[in-house]
mmCIF file of C-alpha atoms in Angstrom:
data_model
loop_
_atom_site.group_PDB
_atom_site.id
_atom_site.type_symbol
_atom_site.label_atom_id
_atom_site.label_comp_id
_atom_site.label_asym_id
_atom_site.label_seq_id
_atom_site.Cartn_x
_atom_site.Cartn_y
_atom_site.Cartn_z
ATOM 1 C CA MET A 1090 25.798 -36.047 18.320
ATOM 2 C CA GLU A 1091 26.592 -33.937 15.263
ATOM 3 C CA LYS A 1092 23.838 -31.496 16.189
ATOM 4 C CA SER A 1093 25.222 -31.190 19.746
ATOM 5 C CA GLU A 1094 28.795 -30.715 18.535
ATOM 6 C CA LYS A 1095 27.749 -27.974 16.105
ATOM 7 C CA LYS A 1096 25.860 -26.244 18.885
ATOM 8 C CA LEU A 1097 28.964 -26.490 21.120
ATOM 9 C CA ARG A 1098 31.202 -25.019 18.413
ATOM 10 C CA ASP A 1099 28.770 -22.126 17.900
ATOM 11 C CA ILE A 1100 28.878 -21.053 21.561
ATOM 12 C CA GLU A 1101 30.536 -17.735 22.258
ATOM 13 C CA ILE A 1102 32.707 -17.866 25.349
ATOM 14 C CA GLU A 1103 33.581 -14.525 26.868
ATOM 15 C CA ASN A 1104 37.371 -14.133 26.967
ATOM 16 C CA GLY A 1105 37.845 -17.712 25.868
ATOM 17 C CA GLU A 1106 37.549 -20.352 23.199
ATOM 18 C CA ILE A 1107 36.921 -24.036 22.771
ATOM 19 C CA ILE A 1108 40.269 -25.583 21.863
ATOM 20 C CA GLY A 1109 39.073 -29.155 21.467
ATOM 21 C CA ILE A 1110 36.037 -31.401 21.292
ATOM 22 C CA GLU A 1111 36.732 -35.106 21.398
ATOM 23 C CA TYR A 1112 34.534 -38.191 21.664
ATOM 24 C CA LEU A 1113 36.195 -40.886 23.741
ATOM 25 C CA GLU A 1114 35.334 -44.564 24.007
ATOM 26 C CA GLU A 1115 34.503 -46.422 27.182
ATOM 27 C CA LYS A 1116 37.646 -47.467 29.052
ATOM 28 C CA SER A 1117 38.791 -49.119 32.265
ATOM 29 C CA PRO A 1118 41.868 -47.153 33.347
ATOM 30 C CA GLU A 1119 44.473 -48.411 35.792
ATOM 31 C CA LEU A 1120 46.561 -46.508 38.298
ATOM 32 C CA GLN A 1121 49.524 -48.371 39.759
ATOM 33 C CA GLY A 1122 47.899 -51.688 38.900
ATOM 34 C CA ILE A 1123 44.521 -50.802 40.425
ATOM 35 C CA ARG A 1124 41.449 -50.689 38.160
ATOM 36 C CA LEU A 1125 39.582 -47.413 38.555
ATOM 37 C CA GLY A 1126 36.255 -48.698 37.297
ATOM 38 C CA THR A 1127 34.636 -48.103 33.953
ATOM 39 C CA VAL A 1128 34.683 -44.671 32.398
ATOM 40 C CA PRO A 1129 31.733 -44.394 30.004
ATOM 41 C CA GLU A 1130 31.781 -43.049 26.455
ATOM 42 C CA ARG A 1131 31.980 -39.300 26.702
ATOM 43 C CA CYS A 1132 32.353 -35.981 24.996
ATOM 44 C CA CYS A 1133 35.426 -34.130 26.264
ATOM 45 C CA VAL A 1134 35.483 -30.370 25.738
ATOM 46 C CA ARG A 1135 38.630 -28.343 26.416
ATOM 47 C CA VAL A 1136 38.349 -24.595 26.861
ATOM 48 C CA LYS A 1137 41.045 -21.941 27.182
ATOM 49 C CA LEU A 1138 40.034 -18.855 29.188
ATOM 50 C CA ARG A 1139 41.887 -15.543 29.305
ATOM 51 C CA PRO A 1140 39.867 -13.098 31.430
ATOM 52 C CA THR A 1141 42.996 -10.888 31.785
ATOM 53 C CA LYS A 1142 46.201 -10.440 29.782
ATOM 54 C CA GLU A 1143 48.085 -12.572 32.356
ATOM 55 C CA SER A 1144 45.456 -15.316 32.557
ATOM 56 C CA ASP A 1145 45.873 -18.715 30.931
ATOM 57 C CA ILE A 1146 43.184 -21.012 32.355
ATOM 58 C CA LEU A 1147 42.459 -24.486 31.030
ATOM 59 C CA VAL A 1148 39.066 -26.112 31.674
ATOM 60 C CA GLU A 1149 38.089 -29.648 30.783
ATOM 61 C CA LEU A 1150 34.470 -30.844 30.786
ATOM 62 C CA TRP A 1151 33.459 -34.487 30.358
ATOM 63 C CA MET A 1152 29.840 -35.302 29.453
ATOM 64 C CA PRO A 1153 28.548 -38.880 29.306
ATOM 65 C CA LEU A 1154 27.044 -39.854 25.956
ATOM 66 C CA SER A 1155 24.469 -41.988 27.753
ATOM 67 C CA GLY A 1156 23.372 -42.397 31.349
ATOM 68 C CA TRP A 1157 23.718 -38.719 32.300
ATOM 69 C CA ASN A 1158 22.156 -38.289 35.756
ATOM 70 C CA GLY A 1159 21.053 -34.752 34.875
ATOM 71 C CA ASN A 1160 23.520 -33.074 37.236
ATOM 72 C CA PHE A 1161 26.811 -31.162 37.056
ATOM 73 C CA LEU A 1162 29.840 -31.781 39.284
ATOM 74 C CA GLY A 1163 32.622 -29.214 39.509
ATOM 75 C CA THR A 1164 35.798 -30.679 40.970
ATOM 76 C CA GLY A 1165 38.832 -29.273 42.749
ATOM 77 C CA ASN A 1166 42.573 -29.785 42.615
ATOM 78 C CA GLY A 1167 45.393 -30.504 45.009
ATOM 79 C CA GLY A 1168 48.674 -28.747 45.680
ATOM 80 C CA PHE A 1169 49.546 -25.987 43.250
ATOM 81 C CA ALA A 1170 47.164 -27.402 40.634
ATOM 82 C CA GLY A 1171 48.689 -26.554 37.262
ATOM 83 C CA ARG A 1172 47.061 -29.510 35.535
ATOM 84 C CA ILE A 1173 43.687 -31.106 34.956
ATOM 85 C CA ASP A 1174 42.894 -33.681 37.655
ATOM 86 C CA GLU A 1175 41.841 -36.655 35.547
ATOM 87 C CA LEU A 1176 41.026 -38.795 38.601
ATOM 88 C CA ALA A 1177 38.432 -36.241 39.705
ATOM 89 C CA LEU A 1178 36.897 -36.357 36.221
ATOM 90 C CA ILE A 1179 36.881 -40.168 36.218
ATOM 91 C CA ASN A 1180 35.221 -40.226 39.644
ATOM 92 C CA GLY A 1181 32.433 -37.873 38.551
ATOM 93 C CA ILE A 1182 31.640 -39.250 35.114
ATOM 94 C CA SER A 1183 31.657 -42.828 36.449
ATOM 95 C CA ARG A 1184 28.703 -41.767 38.605
ATOM 96 C CA GLY A 1185 26.788 -40.223 35.704
ATOM 97 C CA TYR A 1186 27.715 -36.568 36.193
ATOM 98 C CA ALA A 1187 28.756 -34.066 33.579
ATOM 99 C CA VAL A 1188 32.011 -33.177 35.342
ATOM 100 C CA ALA A 1189 34.586 -30.394 35.011
ATOM 101 C CA ASN A 1190 38.029 -29.510 36.304
ATOM 102 C CA THR A 1191 40.429 -26.611 35.769
ATOM 103 C CA ASP A 1192 44.185 -26.170 36.098
ATOM 104 C CA LEU A 1193 43.413 -22.915 37.989
ATOM 105 C CA GLY A 1194 45.529 -20.983 35.516
ATOM 106 C CA SER A 1195 48.647 -21.997 37.400
ATOM 107 C CA SER A 1196 51.530 -24.348 36.715
ATOM 108 C CA LEU A 1197 53.122 -27.200 38.610
ATOM 109 C CA ASN A 1198 55.854 -24.735 39.664
ATOM 110 C CA PRO A 1199 54.425 -22.182 42.152
ATOM 111 C CA ASP A 1200 57.296 -19.789 41.378
ATOM 112 C CA ASP A 1201 55.638 -19.134 38.008
ATOM 113 C CA LEU A 1202 53.029 -17.032 39.846
ATOM 114 C CA ILE A 1203 55.528 -14.684 41.507
ATOM 115 C CA GLY A 1204 54.644 -11.104 40.674
ATOM 116 C CA LYS A 1205 51.556 -12.107 38.693
ATOM 117 C CA GLN A 1206 48.649 -10.672 40.653
ATOM 118 C CA GLU A 1207 45.950 -11.618 38.123
ATOM 119 C CA ARG A 1208 47.128 -15.227 37.968
ATOM 120 C CA TRP A 1209 46.904 -15.384 41.769
ATOM 121 C CA LYS A 1210 43.277 -14.276 41.436
ATOM 122 C CA ASP A 1211 42.747 -17.017 38.837
ATOM 123 C CA PHE A 1212 44.264 -19.569 41.214
ATOM 124 C CA GLY A 1213 42.412 -18.222 44.252
ATOM 125 C CA TYR A 1214 38.863 -18.002 42.926
ATOM 126 C CA ARG A 1215 38.343 -16.794 39.354
ATOM 127 C CA ALA A 1216 39.260 -19.987 37.459
ATOM 128 C CA THR A 1217 36.837 -22.148 39.455
ATOM 129 C CA HIS A 1218 33.973 -19.677 39.016
ATOM 130 C CA LEU A 1219 34.590 -19.307 35.277
ATOM 131 C CA MET A 1220 34.907 -23.113 34.897
ATOM 132 C CA THR A 1221 31.459 -23.392 36.454
ATOM 133 C CA LEU A 1222 29.815 -20.780 34.245
ATOM 134 C CA VAL A 1223 31.337 -22.123 31.020
ATOM 135 C CA SER A 1224 30.560 -25.745 31.934
ATOM 136 C CA LYS A 1225 26.893 -25.014 32.598
ATOM 137 C CA LYS A 1226 26.651 -23.211 29.267
ATOM 138 C CA LEU A 1227 28.270 -26.132 27.418
ATOM 139 C CA ILE A 1228 26.102 -28.702 29.206
ATOM 140 C CA LYS A 1229 22.951 -26.832 28.190
ATOM 141 C CA ALA A 1230 24.112 -26.727 24.566
ATOM 142 C CA PHE A 1231 25.077 -30.412 24.514
ATOM 143 C CA TYR A 1232 22.049 -31.916 26.277
ATOM 144 C CA PHE A 1233 19.587 -29.169 25.263
ATOM 145 C CA LYS A 1234 18.729 -28.582 28.928
ATOM 146 C CA GLU A 1235 20.377 -27.163 32.011
ATOM 147 C CA PRO A 1236 21.692 -29.415 34.764
ATOM 148 C CA ARG A 1237 19.053 -30.151 37.412
ATOM 149 C CA TYR A 1238 21.565 -29.633 40.255
ATOM 150 C CA ALA A 1239 25.156 -28.454 40.426
ATOM 151 C CA TYR A 1240 27.600 -29.700 43.053
ATOM 152 C CA PHE A 1241 31.225 -28.958 43.838
ATOM 153 C CA MET A 1242 33.638 -31.313 45.570
ATOM 154 C CA GLY A 1243 37.304 -30.852 46.354
ATOM 155 C CA GLY A 1244 39.956 -31.518 48.965
ATOM 156 C CA SER A 1245 43.116 -29.671 49.981
ATOM 157 C CA THR A 1246 43.429 -26.908 47.366
ATOM 158 C CA GLY A 1247 40.064 -28.192 46.139
ATOM 159 C CA GLY A 1248 38.692 -27.568 49.632
ATOM 160 C CA GLN A 1249 39.905 -23.984 49.384
ATOM 161 C CA GLN A 1250 38.220 -23.752 45.964
ATOM 162 C CA ALA A 1251 35.006 -25.040 47.554
ATOM 163 C CA LEU A 1252 35.092 -22.418 50.313
ATOM 164 C CA MET A 1253 35.789 -19.604 47.854
ATOM 165 C CA GLU A 1254 32.847 -20.709 45.722
ATOM 166 C CA ALA A 1255 30.574 -20.791 48.779
ATOM 167 C CA GLN A 1256 31.709 -17.352 49.946
ATOM 168 C CA ARG A 1257 32.047 -15.468 46.661
ATOM 169 C CA TYR A 1258 29.588 -17.219 44.315
ATOM 170 C CA PRO A 1259 26.936 -19.035 46.379
ATOM 171 C CA GLU A 1260 24.606 -19.123 43.342
ATOM 172 C CA ASP A 1261 27.041 -21.344 41.381
ATOM 173 C CA TYR A 1262 26.298 -24.573 43.261
ATOM 174 C CA ASP A 1263 23.376 -26.242 45.018
ATOM 175 C CA GLY A 1264 25.727 -28.221 47.253
ATOM 176 C CA ILE A 1265 29.430 -27.992 48.103
ATOM 177 C CA ILE A 1266 31.757 -30.476 49.780
ATOM 178 C CA ALA A 1267 34.977 -28.925 51.111
ATOM 179 C CA ILE A 1268 37.463 -31.555 52.295
ATOM 180 C CA ALA A 1269 40.560 -30.470 54.270
ATOM 181 C CA PRO A 1270 40.606 -26.939 52.842
ATOM 182 C CA ALA A 1271 44.145 -25.632 52.553
#
């Protein structure tokens, strides 16, 4: 793992930086008293992206330390985003994917985007595309090979993210699931 972590730290990220690399133990999280299954040991990489002066995009990538299925799963958000959707990450990594999510460069308060044209672009399409590019680069550095297939799945705002990926960046994913696009 030390070799992989060094390789991750050495990666140059255009208009961004790795702000954290953490190795997390296996856990069985609960949500409102319901067990969510087992989340395997993983490497969690947090990246801050600033493609414009207004931008402030957070990306989180989880990579299983064992049992990786060889594929990448990009995941979407709901509502105004503004945070990393941990349930989406849990769902993906529990199935063996290297999985990523982004806060879309927004906040939980949609009023924070008023008058900020570049942040609207981040929210609308740029953050998801950049999350995908950075995640694939990090996956290749960590596992020493590219993902075999890349998929995207999201509902509501995540469905909108899925459609924007399909329309603007069809080369990013081999398969896309858009659920109830908003």
